[in-house]
Coordinates of C-alpha atoms and ligand atoms in Angstrom, one line a residue:
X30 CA -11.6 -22.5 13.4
X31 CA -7.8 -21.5 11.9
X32 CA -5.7 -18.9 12.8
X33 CA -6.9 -15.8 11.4
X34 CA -4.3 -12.7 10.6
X35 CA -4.8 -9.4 9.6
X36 CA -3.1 -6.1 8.6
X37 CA -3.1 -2.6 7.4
X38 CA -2.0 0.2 5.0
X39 CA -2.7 2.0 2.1
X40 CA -1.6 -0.1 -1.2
X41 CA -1.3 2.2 -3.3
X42 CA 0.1 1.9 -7.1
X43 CA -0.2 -2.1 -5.8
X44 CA 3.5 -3.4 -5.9
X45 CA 5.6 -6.4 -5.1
X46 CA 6.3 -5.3 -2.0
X47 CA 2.4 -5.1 -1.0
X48 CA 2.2 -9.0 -2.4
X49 CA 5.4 -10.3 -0.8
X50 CA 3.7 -9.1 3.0
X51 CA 0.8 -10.3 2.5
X52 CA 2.0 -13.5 0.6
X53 CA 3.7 -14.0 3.6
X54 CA 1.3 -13.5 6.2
X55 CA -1.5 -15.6 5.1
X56 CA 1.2 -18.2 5.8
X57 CA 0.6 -17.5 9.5
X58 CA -2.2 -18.5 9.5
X59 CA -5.6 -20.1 8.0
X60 CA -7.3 -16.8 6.9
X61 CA -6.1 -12.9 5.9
X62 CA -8.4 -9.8 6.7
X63 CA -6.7 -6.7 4.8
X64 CA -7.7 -3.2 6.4
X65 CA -7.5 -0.8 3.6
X66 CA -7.2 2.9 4.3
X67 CA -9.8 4.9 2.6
X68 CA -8.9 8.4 0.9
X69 CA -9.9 10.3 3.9
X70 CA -7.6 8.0 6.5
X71 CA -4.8 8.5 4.6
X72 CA -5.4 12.6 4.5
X73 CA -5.1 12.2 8.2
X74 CA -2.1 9.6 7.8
X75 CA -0.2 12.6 5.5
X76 CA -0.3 10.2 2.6
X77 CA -2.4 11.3 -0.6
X78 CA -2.6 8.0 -2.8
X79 CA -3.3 8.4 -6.4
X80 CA -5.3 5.3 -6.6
X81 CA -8.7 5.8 -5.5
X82 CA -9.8 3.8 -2.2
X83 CA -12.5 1.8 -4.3
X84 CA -10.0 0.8 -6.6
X85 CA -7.7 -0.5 -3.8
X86 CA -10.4 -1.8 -1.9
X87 CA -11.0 -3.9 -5.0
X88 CA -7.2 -4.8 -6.0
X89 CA -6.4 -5.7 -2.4
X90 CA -9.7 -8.2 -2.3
X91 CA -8.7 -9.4 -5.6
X92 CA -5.3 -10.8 -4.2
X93 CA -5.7 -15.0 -4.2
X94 CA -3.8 -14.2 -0.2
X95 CA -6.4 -12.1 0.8
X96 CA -9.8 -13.7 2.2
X97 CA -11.6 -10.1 3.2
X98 CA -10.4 -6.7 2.5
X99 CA -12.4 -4.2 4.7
X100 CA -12.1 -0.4 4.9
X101 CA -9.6 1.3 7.6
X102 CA -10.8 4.9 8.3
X103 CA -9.1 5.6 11.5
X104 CA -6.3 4.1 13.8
X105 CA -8.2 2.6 17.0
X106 CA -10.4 0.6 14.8
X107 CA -7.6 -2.4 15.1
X108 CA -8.7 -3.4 18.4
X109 CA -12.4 -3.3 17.3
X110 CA -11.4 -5.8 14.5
X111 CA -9.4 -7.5 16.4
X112 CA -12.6 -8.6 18.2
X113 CA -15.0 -8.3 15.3
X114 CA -12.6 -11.0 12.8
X115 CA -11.3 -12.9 16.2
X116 CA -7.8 -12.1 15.3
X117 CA -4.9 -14.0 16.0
X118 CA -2.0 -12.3 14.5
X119 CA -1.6 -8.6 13.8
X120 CA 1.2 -8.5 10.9
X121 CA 2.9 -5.6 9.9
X122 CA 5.9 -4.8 7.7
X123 CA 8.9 -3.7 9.9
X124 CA 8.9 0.1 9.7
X125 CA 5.9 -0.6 12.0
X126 CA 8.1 -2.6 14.5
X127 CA 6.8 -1.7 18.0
X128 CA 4.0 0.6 16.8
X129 CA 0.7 -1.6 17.7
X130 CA 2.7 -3.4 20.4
X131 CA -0.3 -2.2 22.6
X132 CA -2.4 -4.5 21.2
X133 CA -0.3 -7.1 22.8
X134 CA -2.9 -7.8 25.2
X135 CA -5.4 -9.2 22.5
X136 CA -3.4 -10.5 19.7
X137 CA 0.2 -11.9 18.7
X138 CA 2.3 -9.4 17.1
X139 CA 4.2 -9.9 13.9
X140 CA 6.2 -7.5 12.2
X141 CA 8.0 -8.5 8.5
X142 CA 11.2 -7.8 6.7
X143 CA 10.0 -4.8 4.1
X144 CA 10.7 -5.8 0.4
X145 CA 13.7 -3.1 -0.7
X146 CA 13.9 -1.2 -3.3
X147 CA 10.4 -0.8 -4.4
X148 CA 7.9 1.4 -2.6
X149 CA 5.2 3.8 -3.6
X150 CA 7.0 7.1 -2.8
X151 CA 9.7 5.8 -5.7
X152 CA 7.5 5.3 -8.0
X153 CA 5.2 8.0 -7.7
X154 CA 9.0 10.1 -7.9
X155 CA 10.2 7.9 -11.2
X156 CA 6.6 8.3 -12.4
X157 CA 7.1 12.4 -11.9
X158 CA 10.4 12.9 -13.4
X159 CA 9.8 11.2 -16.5
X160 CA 6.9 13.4 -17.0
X161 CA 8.7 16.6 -16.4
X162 CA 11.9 15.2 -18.2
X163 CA 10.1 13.7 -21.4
X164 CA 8.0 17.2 -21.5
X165 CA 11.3 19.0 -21.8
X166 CA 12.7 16.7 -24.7
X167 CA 9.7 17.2 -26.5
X168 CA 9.5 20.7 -26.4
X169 CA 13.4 20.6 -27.3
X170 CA 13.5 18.4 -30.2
X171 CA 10.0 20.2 -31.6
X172 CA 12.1 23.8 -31.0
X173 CA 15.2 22.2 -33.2
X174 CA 12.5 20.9 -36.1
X175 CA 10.6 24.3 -35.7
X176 CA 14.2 25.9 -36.3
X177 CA 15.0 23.5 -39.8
X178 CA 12.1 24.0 -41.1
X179 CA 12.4 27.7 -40.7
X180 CA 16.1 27.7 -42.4
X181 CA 15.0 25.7 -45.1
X182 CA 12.2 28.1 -45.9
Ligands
C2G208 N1 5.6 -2.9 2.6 C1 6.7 -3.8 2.5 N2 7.7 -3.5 1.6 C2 7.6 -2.4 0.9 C3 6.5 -1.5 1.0 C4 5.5 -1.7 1.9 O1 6.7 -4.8 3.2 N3 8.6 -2.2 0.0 C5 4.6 -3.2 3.6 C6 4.5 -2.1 4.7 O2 5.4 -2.4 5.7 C7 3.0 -2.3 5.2 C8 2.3 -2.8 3.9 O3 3.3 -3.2 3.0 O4 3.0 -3.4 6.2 C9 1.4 -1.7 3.3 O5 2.3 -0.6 3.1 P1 1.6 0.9 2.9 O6 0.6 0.7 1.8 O7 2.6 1.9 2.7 O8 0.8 1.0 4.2 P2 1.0 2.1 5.4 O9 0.9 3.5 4.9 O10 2.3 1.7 6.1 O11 -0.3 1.8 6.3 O12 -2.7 1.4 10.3 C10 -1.6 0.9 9.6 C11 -1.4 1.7 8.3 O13 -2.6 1.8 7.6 C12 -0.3 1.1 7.5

């Protein structure tokens, strides 16, 4: 049997920076097991995705990298699946460096370069200001029509 890696986190608003780590990954190995937090994980991880977990969960098992996505509803399940999957590598993306180093004991720990400039928090903020922004411009530009059509009347 290959090497078989797995790995964590939330993928929300899926972006090239969830493909790139777990494009990578899979090449460390001959099979890639995705843990994907469900709604109520990430309300205890502070995070409040605006993708729903089923969606995710689907997206995520959809990637051609990914060979089984399964849910992650709490943080000492890794060791469980560790055992479960018969885990190889635990692969992370660096702002995890050190975190599951605990795990050491039962797995090989890799931790990845993140992909800059793209991450959910940006997007969701672009995604936000636009709609404030563009609200304003409309209301603006129908206030200066509202205003020529009352002078020409
Ligand atoms: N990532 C990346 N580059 C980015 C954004 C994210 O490499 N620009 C990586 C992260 O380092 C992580 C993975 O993509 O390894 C998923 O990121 P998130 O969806 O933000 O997951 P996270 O909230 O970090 O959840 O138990 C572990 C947690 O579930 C990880």
């Amino acid at each position: 049997m290959g090497k078989t890696v797995l790995t964590y986190g939330t993928f929300d608003l899926f972006h090239i920076g969830h493909l790139n780590i777990l494009k990578r990954l899979r090449e460390y190995g001959d099979r890639l097991i995705v843990g994907v937090s469900t709604d109520e994980f990430n309300a205890i991880k502070g995070k409040k995705p605006v993708v729903p977990f089923e969606q995710r969960l689907e997206i995520v098992q959809s990637i051609r990298y990914v060979d089984l996505a399964i849910p992650e509803d709490r943080w000492a399940q890794k060791r469980e699946d560790i055992a479960t999957y018969d885990v190889d590598i635990l692969g992370m993306g660096a702002d995890w460096e050190g975190k599951f180093d605990d795990l050491a004991d039962v797995v090989e720990l890799v931790y990845l370069p993140r992909t800059d400039g793209i991450s959910t928090t940006e997007m969701k903020r672009v995604l936000s200001a636009f709609d404030a922004r563009h609200v304003e411009e409309l209301k603006s530009t129908i206030d200066s029509i509202a205003q020529i059509v009352k002078e020409l009347s």
